[in-house]
PDB file of C-alpha atoms in Angstrom:
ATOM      1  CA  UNK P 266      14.830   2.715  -6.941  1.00  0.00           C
ATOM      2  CA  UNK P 267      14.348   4.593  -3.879  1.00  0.00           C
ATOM      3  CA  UNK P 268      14.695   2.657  -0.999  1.00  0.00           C
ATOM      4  CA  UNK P 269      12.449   3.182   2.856  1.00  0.00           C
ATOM      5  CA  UNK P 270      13.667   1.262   6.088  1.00  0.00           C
ATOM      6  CA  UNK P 271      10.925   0.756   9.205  1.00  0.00           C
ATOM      7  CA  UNK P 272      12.622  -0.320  12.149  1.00  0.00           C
ATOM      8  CA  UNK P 273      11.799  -2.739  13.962  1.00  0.00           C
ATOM      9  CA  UNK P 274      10.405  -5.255  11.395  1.00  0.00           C
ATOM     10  CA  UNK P 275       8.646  -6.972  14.612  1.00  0.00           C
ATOM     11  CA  UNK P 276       7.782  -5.911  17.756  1.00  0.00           C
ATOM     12  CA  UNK P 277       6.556  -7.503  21.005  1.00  0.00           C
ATOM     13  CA  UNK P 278       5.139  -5.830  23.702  1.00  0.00           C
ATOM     14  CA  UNK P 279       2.872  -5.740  27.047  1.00  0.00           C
ATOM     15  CA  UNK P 280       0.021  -4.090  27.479  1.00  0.00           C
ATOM     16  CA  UNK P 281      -0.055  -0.503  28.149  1.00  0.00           C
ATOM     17  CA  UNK P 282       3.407  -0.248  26.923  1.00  0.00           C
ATOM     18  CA  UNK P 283       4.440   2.382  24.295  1.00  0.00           C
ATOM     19  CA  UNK P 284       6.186   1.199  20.919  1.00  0.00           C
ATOM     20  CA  UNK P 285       7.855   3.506  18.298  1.00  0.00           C
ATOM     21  CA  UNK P 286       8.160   2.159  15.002  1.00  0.00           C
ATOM     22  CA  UNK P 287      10.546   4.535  12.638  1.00  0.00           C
ATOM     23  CA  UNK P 288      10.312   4.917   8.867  1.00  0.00           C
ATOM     24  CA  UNK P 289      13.672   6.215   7.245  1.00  0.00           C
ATOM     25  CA  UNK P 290      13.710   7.348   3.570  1.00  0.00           C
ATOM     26  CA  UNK P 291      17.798   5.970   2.986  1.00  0.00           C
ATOM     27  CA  UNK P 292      18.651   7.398  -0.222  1.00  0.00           C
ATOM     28  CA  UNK P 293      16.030  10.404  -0.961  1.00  0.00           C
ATOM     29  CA  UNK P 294      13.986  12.789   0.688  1.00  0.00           C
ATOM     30  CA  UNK P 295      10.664  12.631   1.677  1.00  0.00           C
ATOM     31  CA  UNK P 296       8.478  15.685   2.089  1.00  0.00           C
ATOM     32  CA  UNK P 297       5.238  13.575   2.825  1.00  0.00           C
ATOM     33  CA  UNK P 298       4.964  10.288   4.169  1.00  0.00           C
ATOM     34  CA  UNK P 299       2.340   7.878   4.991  1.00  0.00           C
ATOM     35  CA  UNK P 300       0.944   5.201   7.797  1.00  0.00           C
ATOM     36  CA  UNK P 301      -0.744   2.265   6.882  1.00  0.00           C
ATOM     37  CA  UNK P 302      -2.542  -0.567   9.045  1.00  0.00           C
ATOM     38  CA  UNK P 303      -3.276  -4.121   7.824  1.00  0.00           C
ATOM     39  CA  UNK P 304      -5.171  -6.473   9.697  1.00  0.00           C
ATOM     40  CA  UNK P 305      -4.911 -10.327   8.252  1.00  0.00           C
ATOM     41  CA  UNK P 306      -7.264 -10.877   4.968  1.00  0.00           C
ATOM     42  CA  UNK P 307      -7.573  -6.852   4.729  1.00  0.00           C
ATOM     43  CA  UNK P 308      -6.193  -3.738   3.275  1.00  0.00           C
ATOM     44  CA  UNK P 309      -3.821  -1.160   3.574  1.00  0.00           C
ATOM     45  CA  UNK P 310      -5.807   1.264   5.365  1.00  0.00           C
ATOM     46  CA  UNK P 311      -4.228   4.730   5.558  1.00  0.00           C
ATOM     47  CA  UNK P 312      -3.952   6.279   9.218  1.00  0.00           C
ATOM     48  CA  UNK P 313      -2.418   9.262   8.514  1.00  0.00           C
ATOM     49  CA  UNK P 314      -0.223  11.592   6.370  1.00  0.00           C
ATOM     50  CA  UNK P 315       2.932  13.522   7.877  1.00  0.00           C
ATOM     51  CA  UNK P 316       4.674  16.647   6.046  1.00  0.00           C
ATOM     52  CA  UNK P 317       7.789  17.354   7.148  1.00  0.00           C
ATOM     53  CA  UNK P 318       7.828  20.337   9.607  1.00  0.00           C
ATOM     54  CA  UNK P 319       4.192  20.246  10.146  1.00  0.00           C
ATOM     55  CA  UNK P 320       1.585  18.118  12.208  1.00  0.00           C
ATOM     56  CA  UNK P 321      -0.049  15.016  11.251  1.00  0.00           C
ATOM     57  CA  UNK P 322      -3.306  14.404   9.066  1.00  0.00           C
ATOM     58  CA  UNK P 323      -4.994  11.972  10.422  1.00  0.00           C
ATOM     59  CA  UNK P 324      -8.175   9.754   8.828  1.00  0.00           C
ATOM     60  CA  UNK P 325     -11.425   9.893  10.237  1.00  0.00           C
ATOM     61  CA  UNK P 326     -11.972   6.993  13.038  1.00  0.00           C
ATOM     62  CA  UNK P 327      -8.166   7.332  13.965  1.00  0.00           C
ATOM     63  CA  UNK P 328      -7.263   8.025  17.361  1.00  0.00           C
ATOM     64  CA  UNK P 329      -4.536  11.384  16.954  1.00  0.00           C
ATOM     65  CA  UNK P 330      -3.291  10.893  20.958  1.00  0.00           C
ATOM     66  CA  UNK P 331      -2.736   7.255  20.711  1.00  0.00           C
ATOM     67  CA  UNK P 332      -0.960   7.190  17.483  1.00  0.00           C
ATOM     68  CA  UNK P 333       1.257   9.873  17.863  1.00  0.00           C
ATOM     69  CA  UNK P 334       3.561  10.900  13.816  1.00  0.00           C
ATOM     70  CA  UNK P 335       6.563  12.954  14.089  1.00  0.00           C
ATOM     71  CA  UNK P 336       7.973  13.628  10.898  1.00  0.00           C
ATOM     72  CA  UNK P 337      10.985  15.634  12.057  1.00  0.00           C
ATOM     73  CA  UNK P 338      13.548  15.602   8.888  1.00  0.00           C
ATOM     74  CA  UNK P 339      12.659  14.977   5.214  1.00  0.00           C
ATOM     75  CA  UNK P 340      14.091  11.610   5.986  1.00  0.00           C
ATOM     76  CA  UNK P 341      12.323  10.263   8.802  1.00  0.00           C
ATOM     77  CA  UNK P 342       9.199   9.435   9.890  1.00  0.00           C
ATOM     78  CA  UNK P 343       7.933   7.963  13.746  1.00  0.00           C
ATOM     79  CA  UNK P 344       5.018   5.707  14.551  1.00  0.00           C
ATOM     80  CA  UNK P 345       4.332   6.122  18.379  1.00  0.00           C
ATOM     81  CA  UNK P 346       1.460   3.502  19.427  1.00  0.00           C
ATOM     82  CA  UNK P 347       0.897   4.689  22.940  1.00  0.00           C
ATOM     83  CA  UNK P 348      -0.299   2.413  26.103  1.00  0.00           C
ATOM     84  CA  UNK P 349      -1.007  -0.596  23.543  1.00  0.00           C
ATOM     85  CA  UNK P 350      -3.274  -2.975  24.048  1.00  0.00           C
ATOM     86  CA  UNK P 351      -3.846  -6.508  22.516  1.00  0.00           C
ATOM     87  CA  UNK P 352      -6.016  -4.691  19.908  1.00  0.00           C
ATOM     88  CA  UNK P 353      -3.554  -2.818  18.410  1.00  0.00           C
ATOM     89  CA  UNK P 354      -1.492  -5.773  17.300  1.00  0.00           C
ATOM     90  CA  UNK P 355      -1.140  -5.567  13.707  1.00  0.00           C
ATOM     91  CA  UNK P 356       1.010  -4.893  10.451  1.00  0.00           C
ATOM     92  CA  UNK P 357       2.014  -1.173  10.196  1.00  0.00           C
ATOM     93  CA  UNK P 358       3.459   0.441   6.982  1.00  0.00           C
ATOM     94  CA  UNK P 359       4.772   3.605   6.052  1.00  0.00           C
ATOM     95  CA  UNK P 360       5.323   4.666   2.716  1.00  0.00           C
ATOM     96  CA  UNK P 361       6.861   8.067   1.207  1.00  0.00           C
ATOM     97  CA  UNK P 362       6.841  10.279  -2.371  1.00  0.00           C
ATOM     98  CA  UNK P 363       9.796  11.603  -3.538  1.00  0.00           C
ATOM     99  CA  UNK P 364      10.193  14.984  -2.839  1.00  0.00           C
ATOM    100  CA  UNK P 365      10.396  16.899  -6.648  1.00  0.00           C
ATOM    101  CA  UNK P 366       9.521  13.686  -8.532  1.00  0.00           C
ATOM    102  CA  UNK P 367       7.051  13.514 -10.983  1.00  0.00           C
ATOM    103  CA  UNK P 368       3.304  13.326 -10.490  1.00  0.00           C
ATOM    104  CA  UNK P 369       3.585   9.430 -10.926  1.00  0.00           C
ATOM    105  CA  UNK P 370       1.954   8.740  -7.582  1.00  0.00           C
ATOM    106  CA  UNK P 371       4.020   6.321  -7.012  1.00  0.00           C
ATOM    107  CA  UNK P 372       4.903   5.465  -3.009  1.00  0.00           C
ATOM    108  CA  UNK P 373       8.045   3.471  -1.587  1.00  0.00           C
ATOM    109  CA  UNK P 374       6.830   1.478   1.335  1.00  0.00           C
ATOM    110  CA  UNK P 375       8.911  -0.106   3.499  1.00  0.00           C
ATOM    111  CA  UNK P 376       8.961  -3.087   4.970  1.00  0.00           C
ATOM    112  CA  UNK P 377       6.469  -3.103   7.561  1.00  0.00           C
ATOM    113  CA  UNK P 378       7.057  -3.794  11.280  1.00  0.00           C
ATOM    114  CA  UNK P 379       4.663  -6.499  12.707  1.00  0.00           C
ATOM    115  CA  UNK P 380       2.933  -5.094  16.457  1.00  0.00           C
ATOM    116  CA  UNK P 381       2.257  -7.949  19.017  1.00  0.00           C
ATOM    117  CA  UNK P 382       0.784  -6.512  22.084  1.00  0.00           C
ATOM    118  CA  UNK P 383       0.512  -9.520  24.812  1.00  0.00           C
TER     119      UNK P 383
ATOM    120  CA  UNK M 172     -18.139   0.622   2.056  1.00  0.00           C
ATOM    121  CA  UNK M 173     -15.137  -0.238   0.020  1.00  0.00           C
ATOM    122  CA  UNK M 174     -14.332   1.900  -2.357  1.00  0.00           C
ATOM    123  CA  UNK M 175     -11.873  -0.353  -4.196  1.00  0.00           C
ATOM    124  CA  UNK M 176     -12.710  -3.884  -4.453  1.00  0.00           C
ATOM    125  CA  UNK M 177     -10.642  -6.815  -5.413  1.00  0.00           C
ATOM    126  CA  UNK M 178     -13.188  -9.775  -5.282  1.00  0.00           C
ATOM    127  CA  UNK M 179     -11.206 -12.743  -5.448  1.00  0.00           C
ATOM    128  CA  UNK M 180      -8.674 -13.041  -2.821  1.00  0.00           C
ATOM    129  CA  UNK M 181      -6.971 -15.735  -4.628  1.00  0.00           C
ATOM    130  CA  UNK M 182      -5.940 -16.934  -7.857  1.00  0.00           C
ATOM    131  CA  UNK M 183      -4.227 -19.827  -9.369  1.00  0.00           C
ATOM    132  CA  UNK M 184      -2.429 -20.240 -12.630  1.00  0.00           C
ATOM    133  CA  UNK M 185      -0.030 -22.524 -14.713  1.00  0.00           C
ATOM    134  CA  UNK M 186       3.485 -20.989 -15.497  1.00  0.00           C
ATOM    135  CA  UNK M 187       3.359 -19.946 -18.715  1.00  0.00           C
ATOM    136  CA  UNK M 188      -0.411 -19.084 -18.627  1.00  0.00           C
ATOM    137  CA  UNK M 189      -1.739 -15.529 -18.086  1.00  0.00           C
ATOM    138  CA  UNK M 190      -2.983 -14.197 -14.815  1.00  0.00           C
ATOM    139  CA  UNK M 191      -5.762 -11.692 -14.969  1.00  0.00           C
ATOM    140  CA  UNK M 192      -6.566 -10.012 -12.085  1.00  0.00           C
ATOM    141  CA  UNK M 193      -9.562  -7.577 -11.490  1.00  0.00           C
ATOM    142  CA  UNK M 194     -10.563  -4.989  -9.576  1.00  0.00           C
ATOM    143  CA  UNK M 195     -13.699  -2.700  -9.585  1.00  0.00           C
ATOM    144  CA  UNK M 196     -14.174   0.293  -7.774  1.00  0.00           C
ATOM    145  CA  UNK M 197     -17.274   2.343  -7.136  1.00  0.00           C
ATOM    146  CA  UNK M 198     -15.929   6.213  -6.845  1.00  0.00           C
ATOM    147  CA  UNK M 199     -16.235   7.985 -10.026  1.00  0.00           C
ATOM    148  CA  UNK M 200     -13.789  10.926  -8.906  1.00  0.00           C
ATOM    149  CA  UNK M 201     -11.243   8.275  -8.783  1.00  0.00           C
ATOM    150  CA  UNK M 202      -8.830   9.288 -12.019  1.00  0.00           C
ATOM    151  CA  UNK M 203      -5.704   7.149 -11.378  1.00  0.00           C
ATOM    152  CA  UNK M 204      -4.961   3.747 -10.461  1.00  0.00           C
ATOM    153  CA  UNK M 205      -1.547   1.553  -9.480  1.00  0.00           C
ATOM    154  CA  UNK M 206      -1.350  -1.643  -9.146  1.00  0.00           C
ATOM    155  CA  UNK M 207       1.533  -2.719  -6.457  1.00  0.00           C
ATOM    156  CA  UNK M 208       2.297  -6.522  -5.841  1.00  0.00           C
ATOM    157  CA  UNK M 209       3.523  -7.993  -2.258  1.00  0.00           C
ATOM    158  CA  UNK M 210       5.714 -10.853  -0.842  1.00  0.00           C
ATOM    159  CA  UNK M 211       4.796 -12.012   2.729  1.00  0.00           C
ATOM    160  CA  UNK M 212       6.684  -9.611   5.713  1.00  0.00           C
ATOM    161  CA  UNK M 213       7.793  -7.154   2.827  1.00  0.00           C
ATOM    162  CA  UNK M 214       5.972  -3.717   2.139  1.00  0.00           C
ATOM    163  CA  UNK M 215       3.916  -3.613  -1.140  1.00  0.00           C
ATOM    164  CA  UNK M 216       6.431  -2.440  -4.149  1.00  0.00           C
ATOM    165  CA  UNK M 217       5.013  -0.654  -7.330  1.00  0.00           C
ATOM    166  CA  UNK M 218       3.977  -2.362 -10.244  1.00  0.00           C
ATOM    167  CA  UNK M 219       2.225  -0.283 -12.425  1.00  0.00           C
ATOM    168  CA  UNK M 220       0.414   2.637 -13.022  1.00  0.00           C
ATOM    169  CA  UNK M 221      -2.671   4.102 -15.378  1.00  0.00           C
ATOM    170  CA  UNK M 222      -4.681   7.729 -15.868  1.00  0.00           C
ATOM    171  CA  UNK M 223      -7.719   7.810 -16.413  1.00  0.00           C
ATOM    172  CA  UNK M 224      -7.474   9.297 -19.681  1.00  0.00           C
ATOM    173  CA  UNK M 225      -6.005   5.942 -21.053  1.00  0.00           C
ATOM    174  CA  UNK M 226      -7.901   2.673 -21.208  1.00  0.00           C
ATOM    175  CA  UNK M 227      -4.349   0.415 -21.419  1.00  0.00           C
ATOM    176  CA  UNK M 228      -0.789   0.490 -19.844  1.00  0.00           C
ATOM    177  CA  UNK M 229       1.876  -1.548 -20.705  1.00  0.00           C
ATOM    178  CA  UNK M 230       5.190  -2.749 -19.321  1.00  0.00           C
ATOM    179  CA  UNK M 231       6.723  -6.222 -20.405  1.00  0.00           C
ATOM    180  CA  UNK M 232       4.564  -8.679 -19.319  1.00  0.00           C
ATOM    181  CA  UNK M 233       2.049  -6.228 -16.969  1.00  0.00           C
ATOM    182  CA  UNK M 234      -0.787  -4.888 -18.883  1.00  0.00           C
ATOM    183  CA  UNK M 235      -3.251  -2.841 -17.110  1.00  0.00           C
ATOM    184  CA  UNK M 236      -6.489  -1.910 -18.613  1.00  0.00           C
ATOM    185  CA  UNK M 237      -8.919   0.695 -17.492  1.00  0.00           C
ATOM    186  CA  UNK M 238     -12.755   0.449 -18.830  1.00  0.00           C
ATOM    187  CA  UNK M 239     -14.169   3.500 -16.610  1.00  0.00           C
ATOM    188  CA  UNK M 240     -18.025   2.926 -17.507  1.00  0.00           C
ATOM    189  CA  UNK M 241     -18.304  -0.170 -15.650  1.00  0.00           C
ATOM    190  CA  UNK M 242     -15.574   0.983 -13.083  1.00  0.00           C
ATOM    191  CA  UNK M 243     -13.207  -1.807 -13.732  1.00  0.00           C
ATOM    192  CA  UNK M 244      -9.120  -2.077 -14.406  1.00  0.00           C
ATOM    193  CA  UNK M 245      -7.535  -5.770 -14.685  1.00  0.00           C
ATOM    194  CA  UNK M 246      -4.120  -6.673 -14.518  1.00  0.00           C
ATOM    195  CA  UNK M 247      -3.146  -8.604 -17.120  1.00  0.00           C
ATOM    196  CA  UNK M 248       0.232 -10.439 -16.578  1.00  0.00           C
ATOM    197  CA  UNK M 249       1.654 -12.769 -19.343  1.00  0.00           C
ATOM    198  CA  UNK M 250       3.801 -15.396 -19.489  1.00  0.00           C
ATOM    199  CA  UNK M 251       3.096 -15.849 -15.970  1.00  0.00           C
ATOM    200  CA  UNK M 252       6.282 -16.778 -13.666  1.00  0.00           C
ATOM    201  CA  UNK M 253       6.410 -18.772 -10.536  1.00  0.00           C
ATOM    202  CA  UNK M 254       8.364 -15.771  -9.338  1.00  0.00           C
ATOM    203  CA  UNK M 255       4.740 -13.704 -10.195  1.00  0.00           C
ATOM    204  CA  UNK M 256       3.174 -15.459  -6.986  1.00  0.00           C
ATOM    205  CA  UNK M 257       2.649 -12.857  -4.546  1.00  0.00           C
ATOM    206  CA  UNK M 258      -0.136 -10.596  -3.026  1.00  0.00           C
ATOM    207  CA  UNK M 259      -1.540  -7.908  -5.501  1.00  0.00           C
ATOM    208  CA  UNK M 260      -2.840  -4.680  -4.619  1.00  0.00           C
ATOM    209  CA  UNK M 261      -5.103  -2.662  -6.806  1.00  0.00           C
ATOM    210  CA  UNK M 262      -5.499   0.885  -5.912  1.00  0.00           C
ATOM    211  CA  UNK M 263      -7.089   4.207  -6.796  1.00  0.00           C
ATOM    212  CA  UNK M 264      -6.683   7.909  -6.005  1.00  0.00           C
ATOM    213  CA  UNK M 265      -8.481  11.401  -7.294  1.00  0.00           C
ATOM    214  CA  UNK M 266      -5.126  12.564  -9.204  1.00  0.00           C
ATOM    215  CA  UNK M 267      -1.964  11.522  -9.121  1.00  0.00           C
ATOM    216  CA  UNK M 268      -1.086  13.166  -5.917  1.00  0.00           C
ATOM    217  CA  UNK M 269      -4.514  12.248  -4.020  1.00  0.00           C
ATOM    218  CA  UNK M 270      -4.196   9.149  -1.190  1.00  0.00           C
ATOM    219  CA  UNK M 271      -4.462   6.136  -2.247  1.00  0.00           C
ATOM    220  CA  UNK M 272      -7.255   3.416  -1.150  1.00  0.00           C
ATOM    221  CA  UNK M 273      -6.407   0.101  -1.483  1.00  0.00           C
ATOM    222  CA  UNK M 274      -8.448  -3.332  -2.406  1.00  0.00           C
ATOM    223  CA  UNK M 275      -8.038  -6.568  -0.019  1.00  0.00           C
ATOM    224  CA  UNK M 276      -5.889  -7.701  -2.617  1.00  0.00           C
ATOM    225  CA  UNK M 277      -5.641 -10.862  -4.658  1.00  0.00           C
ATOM    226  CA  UNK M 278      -3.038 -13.525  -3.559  1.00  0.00           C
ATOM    227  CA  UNK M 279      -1.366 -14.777  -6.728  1.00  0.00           C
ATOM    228  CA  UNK M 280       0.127 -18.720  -7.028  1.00  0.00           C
ATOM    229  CA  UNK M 281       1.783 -19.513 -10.661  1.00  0.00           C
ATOM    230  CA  UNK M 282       2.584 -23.266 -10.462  1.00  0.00           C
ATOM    231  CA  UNK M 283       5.333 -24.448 -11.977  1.00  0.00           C
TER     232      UNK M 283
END
């Protein structure tokens, strides 16, 4: 099946700091790809869709400038969490279609990368 | 309000047994639904799939069925394997290509 990488799997970081998280589709391409959030005991909530080539859709309640999406290449995504604070510490997600597959609606997620802002 | 509910956020069954979990959701424009199941610091993986237009979907030993008057779909997963034990995720979309929205999940345990 097709396979997605996030890098880091786990982050740790000081306040204020700025953390990318990448999302690489490895052995397909992705022409949309999405950002989850999961706090503990809740979840997936979606934060945003990225098209390749275009700007970010972003859900309602989600802060645009402080989560910054590039979706560059049909193969990568980026997660920037800018000046974090304690509150953003959580488990982020991406996931990805298959660019030409079926109308399954079927996403590859990766692995997750686990945020700890100190 | 959530849209997609999974009520019980655990469940625990003998191997061999089968594992029924539910989910109910309250958006009638909601036409498709996936189930995806998830192992602790992994991203969920895809399970299995129905349209609204069906009321069962089968693969092995996952069974999903879909009874859209009372706004329910259970996952029905027999023999169940240790192996089974995970996280599952129930989730709906408006078509096949809509975004998904996601239950709290259920957290699976088949003892041996």
């Amino acid at each position: 099946g097709a396979v997605v990488s996030q890098h880091p799997s786990w982050v740790i970081c000081k306040s204020g700091t700025s953390v990318k998280i990448e999302c690489r589709s490895l052995d397909f391409q992705a022409t949309t790809m999405f950002w989850y959030r999961q706090f503990p005991k809740q979840s997936l909530m979606l934060m945003a869709t990225s098209n390749e080539g275009s700007k970010a859709t972003y859900e309602q309640g989600v802060e645009k400038d402080k989560f910054l999406i590039n979706h560059a290449s049909l193969t990568l995504s980026t997660l920037t969490v800018t000046s974090a604070h304690p509150e953003d510490s959580s488990f982020y997600i991406c996931s990805a279609k298959v660019r030409g597959a079926p109308n399954t609606g079927e996403l590859f997620f990766g692995e997750g990368s686990r945020l700890t802002v100190l | 309000d959530q849209q997609v509910k999974q009520n019980s956020p655990s469940l625990s069954v003998q191997e061999g047994r089968i594992s029924i979990l539910n989910c109910d959701y309250t958006n009638s424009m909601f036409d498709y639904f996936l189930w995806y199941k998830k192992y602790p610091a992994e991203g969920p993986t895809f399970l299995i799939s129905i349209s609204s237009i069906k009321d069962k979907n089968e693969d092995g030993r996952f069974t999903v069925f879909l009874n859209k008057s009372a706004k329910h779909l259970s996952l029905h997963i027999v023999p169940s394997q240790p192996g089974d034990s995970a996280v599952y995720f129930c989730a709906a979309s408006e078509g096949s290509q809509g975004n998904l929205i996601f239950g709290k999940g259920t957290k699976l345990s088949v003892k041996p």
